[in-house]
Short mmCIF file of C-alpha atoms in Angstrom, two decimals:
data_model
loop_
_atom_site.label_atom_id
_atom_site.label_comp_id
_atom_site.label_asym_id
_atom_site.label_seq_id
_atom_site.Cartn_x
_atom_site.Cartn_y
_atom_site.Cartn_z
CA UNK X 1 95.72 80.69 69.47
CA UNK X 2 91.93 81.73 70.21
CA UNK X 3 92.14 83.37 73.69
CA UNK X 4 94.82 84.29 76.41
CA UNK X 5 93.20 84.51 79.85
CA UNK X 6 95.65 86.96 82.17
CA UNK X 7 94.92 86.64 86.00
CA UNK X 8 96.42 89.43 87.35
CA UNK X 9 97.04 88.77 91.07
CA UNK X 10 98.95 90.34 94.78
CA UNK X 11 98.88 87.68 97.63
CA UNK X 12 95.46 86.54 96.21
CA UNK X 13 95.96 82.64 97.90
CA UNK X 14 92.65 82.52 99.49
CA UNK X 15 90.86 83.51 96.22
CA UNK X 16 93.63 81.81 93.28
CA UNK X 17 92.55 78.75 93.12
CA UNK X 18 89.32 79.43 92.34
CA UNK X 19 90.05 81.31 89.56
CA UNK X 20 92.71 79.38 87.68
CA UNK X 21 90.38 76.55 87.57
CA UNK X 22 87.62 78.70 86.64
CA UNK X 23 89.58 80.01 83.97
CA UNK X 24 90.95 76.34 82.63
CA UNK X 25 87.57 75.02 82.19
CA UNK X 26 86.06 78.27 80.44
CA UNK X 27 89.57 78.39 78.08
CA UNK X 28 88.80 74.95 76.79
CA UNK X 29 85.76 75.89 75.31
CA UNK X 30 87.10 78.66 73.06
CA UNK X 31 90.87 76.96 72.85
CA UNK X 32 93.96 78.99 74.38
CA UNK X 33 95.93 79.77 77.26
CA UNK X 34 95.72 80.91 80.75
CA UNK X 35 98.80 83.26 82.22
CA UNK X 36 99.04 84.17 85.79
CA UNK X 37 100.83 87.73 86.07
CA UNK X 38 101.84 88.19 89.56
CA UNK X 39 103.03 91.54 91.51
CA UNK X 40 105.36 89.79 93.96
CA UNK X 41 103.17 88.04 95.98
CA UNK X 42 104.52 87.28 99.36
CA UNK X 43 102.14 84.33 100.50
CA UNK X 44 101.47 81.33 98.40
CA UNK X 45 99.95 82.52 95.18
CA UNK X 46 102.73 81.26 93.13
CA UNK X 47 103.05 78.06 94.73
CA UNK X 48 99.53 77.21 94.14
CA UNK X 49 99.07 78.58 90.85
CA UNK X 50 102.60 76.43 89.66
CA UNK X 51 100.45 73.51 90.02
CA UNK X 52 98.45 74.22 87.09
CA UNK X 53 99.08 73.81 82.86
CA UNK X 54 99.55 77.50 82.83
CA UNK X 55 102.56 80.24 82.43
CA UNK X 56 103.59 82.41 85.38
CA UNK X 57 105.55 85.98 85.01
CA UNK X 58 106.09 87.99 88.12
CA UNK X 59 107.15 92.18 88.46
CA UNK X 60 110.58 92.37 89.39
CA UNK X 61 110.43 95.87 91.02
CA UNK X 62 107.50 96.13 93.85
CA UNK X 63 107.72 100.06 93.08
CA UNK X 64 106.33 99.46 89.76
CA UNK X 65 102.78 97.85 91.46
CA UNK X 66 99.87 99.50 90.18
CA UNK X 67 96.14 98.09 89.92
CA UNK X 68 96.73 97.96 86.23
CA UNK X 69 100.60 96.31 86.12
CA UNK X 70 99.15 92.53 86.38
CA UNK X 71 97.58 92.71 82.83
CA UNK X 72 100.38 94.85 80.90
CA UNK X 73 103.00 92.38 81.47
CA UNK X 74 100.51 89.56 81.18
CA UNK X 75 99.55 91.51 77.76
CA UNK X 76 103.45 91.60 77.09
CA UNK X 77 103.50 87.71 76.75
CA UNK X 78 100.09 86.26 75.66
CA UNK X 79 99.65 84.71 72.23
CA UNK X 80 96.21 85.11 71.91
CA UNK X 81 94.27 86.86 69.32
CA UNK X 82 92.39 87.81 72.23
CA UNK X 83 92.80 88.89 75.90
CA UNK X 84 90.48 88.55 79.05
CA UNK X 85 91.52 90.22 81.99
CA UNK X 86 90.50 88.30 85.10
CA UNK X 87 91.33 89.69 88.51
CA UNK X 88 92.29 86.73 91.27
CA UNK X 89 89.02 87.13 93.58
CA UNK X 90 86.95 86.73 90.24
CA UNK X 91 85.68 83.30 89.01
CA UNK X 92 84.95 83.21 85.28
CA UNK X 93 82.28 82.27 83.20
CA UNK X 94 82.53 79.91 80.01
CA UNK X 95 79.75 80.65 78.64
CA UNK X 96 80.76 84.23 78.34
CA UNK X 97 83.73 84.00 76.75
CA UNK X 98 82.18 81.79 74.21
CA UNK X 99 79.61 84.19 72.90
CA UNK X 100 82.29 86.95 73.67
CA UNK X 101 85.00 85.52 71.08
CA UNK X 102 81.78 84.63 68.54
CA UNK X 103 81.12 88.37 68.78
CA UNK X 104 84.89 89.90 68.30
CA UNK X 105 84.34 87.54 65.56
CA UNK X 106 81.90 88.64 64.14
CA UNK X 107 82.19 92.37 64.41
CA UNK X 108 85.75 93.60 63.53
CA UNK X 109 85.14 96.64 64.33
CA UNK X 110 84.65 95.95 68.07
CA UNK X 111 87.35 96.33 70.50
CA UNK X 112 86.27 94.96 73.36
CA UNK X 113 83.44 92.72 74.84
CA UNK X 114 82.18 92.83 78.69
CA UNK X 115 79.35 90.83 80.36
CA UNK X 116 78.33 91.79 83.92
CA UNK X 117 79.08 90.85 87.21
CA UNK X 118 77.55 89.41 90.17
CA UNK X 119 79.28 90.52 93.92
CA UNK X 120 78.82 88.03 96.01
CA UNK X 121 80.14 89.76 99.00
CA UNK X 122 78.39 92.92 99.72
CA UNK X 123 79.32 93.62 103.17
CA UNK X 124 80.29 97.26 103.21
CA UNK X 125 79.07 100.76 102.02
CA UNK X 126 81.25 100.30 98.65
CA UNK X 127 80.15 97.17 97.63
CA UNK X 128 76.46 98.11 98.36
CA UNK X 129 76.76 101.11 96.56
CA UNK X 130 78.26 99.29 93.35
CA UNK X 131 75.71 96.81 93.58
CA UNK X 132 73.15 99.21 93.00
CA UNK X 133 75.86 100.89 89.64
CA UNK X 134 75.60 96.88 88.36
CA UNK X 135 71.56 96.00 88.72
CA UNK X 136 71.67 99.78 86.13
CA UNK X 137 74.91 99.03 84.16
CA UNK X 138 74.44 99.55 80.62
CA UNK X 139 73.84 97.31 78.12
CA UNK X 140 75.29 98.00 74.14
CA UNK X 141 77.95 100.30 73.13
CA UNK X 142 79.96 101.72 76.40
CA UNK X 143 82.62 103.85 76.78
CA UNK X 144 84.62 101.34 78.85
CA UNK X 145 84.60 97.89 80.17
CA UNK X 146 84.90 98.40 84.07
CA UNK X 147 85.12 95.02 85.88
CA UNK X 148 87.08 93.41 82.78
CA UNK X 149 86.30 92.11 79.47
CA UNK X 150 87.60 90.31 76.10
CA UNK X 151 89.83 92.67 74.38
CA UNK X 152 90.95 92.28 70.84
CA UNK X 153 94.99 91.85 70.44
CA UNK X 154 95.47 94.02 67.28
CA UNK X 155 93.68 97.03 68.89
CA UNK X 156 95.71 97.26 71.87
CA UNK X 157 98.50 97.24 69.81
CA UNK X 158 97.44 100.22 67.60
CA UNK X 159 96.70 102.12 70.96
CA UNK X 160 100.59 101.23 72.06
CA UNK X 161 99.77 99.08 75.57
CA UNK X 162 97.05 97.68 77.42
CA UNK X 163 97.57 99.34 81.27
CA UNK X 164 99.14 102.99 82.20
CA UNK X 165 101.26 102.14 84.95
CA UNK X 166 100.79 105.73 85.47
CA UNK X 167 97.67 105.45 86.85
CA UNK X 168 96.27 103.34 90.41
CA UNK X 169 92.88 103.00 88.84
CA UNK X 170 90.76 104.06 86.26
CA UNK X 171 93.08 102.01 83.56
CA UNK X 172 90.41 100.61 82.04
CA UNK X 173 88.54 103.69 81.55
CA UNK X 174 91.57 105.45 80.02
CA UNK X 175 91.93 102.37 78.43
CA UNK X 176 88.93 102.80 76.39
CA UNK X 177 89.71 106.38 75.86
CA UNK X 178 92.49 105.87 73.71
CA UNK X 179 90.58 103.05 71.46
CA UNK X 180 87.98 104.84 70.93
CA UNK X 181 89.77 108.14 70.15
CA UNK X 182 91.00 105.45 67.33
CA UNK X 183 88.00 104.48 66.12
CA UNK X 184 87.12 101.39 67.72
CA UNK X 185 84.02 100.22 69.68
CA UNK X 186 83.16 98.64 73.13
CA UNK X 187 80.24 96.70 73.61
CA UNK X 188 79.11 95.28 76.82
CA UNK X 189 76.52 92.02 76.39
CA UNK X 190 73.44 91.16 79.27
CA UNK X 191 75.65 87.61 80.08
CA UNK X 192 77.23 87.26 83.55
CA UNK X 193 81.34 87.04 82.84
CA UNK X 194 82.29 86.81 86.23
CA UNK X 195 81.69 86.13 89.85
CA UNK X 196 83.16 88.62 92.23
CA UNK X 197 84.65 87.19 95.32
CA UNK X 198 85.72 90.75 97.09
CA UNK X 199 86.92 92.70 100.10
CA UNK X 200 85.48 91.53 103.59
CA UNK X 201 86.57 94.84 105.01
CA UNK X 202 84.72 97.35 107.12
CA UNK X 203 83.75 100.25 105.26
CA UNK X 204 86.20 102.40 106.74
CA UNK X 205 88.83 100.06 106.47
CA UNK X 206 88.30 99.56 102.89
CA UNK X 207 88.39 103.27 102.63
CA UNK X 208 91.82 103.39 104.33
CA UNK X 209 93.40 100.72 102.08
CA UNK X 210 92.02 102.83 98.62
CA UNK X 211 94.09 106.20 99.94
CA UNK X 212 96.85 103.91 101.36
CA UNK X 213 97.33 101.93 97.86
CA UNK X 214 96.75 105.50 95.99
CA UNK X 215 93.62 103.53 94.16
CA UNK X 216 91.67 107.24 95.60
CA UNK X 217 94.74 108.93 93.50
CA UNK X 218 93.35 107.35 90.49
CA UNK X 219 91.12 110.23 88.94
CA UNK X 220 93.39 112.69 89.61
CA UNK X 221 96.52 110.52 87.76
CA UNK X 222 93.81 110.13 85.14
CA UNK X 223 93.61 113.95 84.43
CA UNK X 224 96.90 114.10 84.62
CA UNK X 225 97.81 111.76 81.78
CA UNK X 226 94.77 112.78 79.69
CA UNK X 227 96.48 117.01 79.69
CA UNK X 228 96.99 117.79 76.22
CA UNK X 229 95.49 114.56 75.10
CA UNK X 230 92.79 114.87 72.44
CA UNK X 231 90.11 113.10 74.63
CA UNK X 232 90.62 115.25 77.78
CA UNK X 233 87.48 116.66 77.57
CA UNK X 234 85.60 113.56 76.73
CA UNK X 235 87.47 112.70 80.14
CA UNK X 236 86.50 115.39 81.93
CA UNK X 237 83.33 114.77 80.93
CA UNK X 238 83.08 111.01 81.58
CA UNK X 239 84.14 111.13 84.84
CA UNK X 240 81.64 111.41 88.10
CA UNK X 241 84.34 112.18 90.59
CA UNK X 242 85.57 115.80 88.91
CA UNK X 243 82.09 116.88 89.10
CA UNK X 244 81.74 115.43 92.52
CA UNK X 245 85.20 117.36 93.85
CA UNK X 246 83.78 120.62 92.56
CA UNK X 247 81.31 120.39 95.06
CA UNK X 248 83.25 119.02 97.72
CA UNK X 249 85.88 121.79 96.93
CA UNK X 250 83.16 124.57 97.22
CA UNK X 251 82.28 123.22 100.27
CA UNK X 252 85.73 123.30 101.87
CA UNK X 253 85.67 127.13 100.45
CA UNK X 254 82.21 127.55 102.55
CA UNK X 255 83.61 126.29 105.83
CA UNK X 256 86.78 128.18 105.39
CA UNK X 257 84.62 131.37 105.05
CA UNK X 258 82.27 130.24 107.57
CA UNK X 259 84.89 130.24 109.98
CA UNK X 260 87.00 133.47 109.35
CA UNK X 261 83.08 134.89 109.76
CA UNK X 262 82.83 133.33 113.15
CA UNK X 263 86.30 135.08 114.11
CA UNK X 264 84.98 138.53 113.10
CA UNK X 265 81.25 137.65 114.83
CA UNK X 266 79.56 134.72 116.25
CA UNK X 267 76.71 133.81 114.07
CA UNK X 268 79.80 132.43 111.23
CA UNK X 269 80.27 129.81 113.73
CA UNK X 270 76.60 128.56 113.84
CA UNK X 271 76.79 129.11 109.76
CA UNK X 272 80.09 126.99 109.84
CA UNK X 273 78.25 123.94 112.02
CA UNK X 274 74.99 124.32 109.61
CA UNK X 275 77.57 123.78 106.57
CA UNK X 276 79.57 121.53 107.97
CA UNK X 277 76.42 119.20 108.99
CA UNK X 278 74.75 119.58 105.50
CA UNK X 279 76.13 116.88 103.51
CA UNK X 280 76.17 114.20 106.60
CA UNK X 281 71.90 114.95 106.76
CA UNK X 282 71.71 115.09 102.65
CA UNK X 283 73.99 111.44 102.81
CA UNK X 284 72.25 109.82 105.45
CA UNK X 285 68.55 110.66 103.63
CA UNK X 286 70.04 109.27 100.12
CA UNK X 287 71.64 106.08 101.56
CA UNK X 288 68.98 105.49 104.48
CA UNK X 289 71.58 104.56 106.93
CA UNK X 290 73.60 107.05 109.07
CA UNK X 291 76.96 104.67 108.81
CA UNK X 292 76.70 104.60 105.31
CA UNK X 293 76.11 108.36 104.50
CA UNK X 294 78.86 108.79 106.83
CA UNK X 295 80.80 106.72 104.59
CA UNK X 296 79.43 108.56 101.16
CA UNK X 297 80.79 112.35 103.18
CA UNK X 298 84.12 110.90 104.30
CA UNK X 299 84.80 108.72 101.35
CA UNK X 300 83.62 112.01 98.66
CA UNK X 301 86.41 114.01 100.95
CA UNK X 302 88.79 111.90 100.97
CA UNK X 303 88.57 111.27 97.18
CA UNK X 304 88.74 114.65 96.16
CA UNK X 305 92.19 115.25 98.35
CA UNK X 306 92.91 112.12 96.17
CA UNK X 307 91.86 114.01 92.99
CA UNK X 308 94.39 116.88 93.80
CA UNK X 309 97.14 114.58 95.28
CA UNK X 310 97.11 112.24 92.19
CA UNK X 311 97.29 114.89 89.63
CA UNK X 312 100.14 116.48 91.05
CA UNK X 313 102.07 113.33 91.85
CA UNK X 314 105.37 112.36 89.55
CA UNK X 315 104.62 109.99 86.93
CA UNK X 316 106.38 106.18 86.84
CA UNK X 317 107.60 106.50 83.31
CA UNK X 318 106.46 106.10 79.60
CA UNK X 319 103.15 103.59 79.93
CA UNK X 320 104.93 102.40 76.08
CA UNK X 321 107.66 101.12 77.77
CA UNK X 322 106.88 97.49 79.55
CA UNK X 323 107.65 97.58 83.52
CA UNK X 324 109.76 94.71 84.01
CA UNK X 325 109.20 91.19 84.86
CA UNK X 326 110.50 87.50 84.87
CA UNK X 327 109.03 83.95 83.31
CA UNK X 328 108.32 81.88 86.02
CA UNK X 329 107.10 78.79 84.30
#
């Protein structure tokens, strides 16, 4: 078997449909098999997907849902020689994974193969923000496939599993950590893969639902599980956000100073409103909107608590070891 398409999905039944079908059609070009791997969805995902020549496995505990979970177990079942990872509010593109599989074909030493992505809801300070990260993603070798891509079976098996259940985001970046510390390669091709079908939120709502799901836990659960790894500093290194929380953490330094000042004499109160008003000005000039720089200060704070929070949190268990989950159909 050529291809296993994974949907990984969590009460996705506005967006499910759309993606099965999307995946169907592209899977008969290339020849293979589509799996839906559900985290105990409480609406009607299941329902709808059962309608469809697919297979179905479910998590059994809802403690073990991560953003990551979805593909492991899916990745625990598939038969293909190679693996897509499709997310539920994604629509997939045939004509991707046809010149995807051609070049995992061609190029054994390639791990991986991503296209880009088109949002195609951009209502909110996050999603306008990544749409400016995807017009400049880059093209050739990477160092990870963010947004998914066609992975190659017998390399995720030398690196031990697919998704850390350790971690509430970043898996694919760690992902690509560990095959590359073994050698392999990631390539990412100028070909749309997918349609992205996302959040409606509000900004701030959107922002509440990342610290409230732990996905703002993610870099800090990342350094956490790279610590004594040989790629921690290629981690360190790779990753925005720790350079980002330095700053944000010298700045919480500034305003505690800035305030013991003002208790001592009153100009380290007008040096603690001058700091604290800083990176609101320096957000709204880069993002030309005051709601959004708001958004860039609060989000970059909240982040960085995440940063701390995440590295110090307990670990689910050995990422070796599959979470478990049931056949459906």
């Amino acid at each position: 078997m050529k291809v296993s398409v994974i949907i990984k999905a969590l009460n996705e039944e506005r967006n499910i449909i759309r993606a099965i079908e999307s995946a169907l059609i592209a899977i008969d070009k290339v020849g293979g098999e589509v799996i839906l791997a559900d985290s105990l969805s409480t609406d009607h995902t299941v329902e709808l997907a059962s309608r469809y020549p697919l297979r179905i496995v479910q998590l059994v505990n809802p403690q073990d849902r991560c953003c990551g979970v979805g593909a492991e177990i899916g990745y625990r079942v598939a038969h293909g020689e190679y693996i897509y990872i499709l997310d539920a509010d994604m629509e997939l593109d045939g004509d991707f994974l046809v010149a995807a599989v051609a070049a995992l074909d061609a190029d054994t030493s390639l791990a991986g193969i991503g296209g880009t992505l088109k949002d195609l809801y951009v209502v909110n300070a996050e999603f306008r923000r990544r749409a400016e990260d995807i017009a400049a993603v880059e093209i050739g070798e990477v160092d990870c496939l963010n947004g998914g891509g066609l992975f190659r079976k017998t390399a995720i098996e030398q690196v031990g599993y697919l998704t850390n259940r350790n971690l509430h985001s970043y898996e694919e970046y760690e992902l690509g950590l560990r095959l590359r510390a073994n050698g392999w390669h990631l390539q990412r091709i100028n070909l749309q893969a997918v349609k992205h079908y996302g959040h409606m939120d509000t900004s701030f709502r959107l922002l509440w639902r990342r610290w409230r799901g732990r996905y703002a836990w993610g870099a800090g659960e990342l350094l956490r599980e790279a610590w004594g790894k040989p790629y921690l500093r290629e981690a360190i290194k790779g990753v925005a956000q720790y350079r980002l929380s330095i700053i944000v953490l010298g700045w919480w330094l500034s305003l505690l100073l800035g305030a013991i000042g003002g208790y001592y004499h009153p100009s380290g109160w007008w040096i603690f409103f001058v700091l604290l008003l800083v990176p609101l000005i320096f957000g709204v000039i880069r993002r030309k909107s005051l709601m959004d720089g708001l958004y860039m200060v609060v989000s970059q704070n909240l982040h960085t608590a995440g940063v701390i929070t995440g590295f110090f949190s307990a670990r689910r268990g050995d990422p070796d070891q599959s979470p478990e989950f049931r056949t459906i159909k």
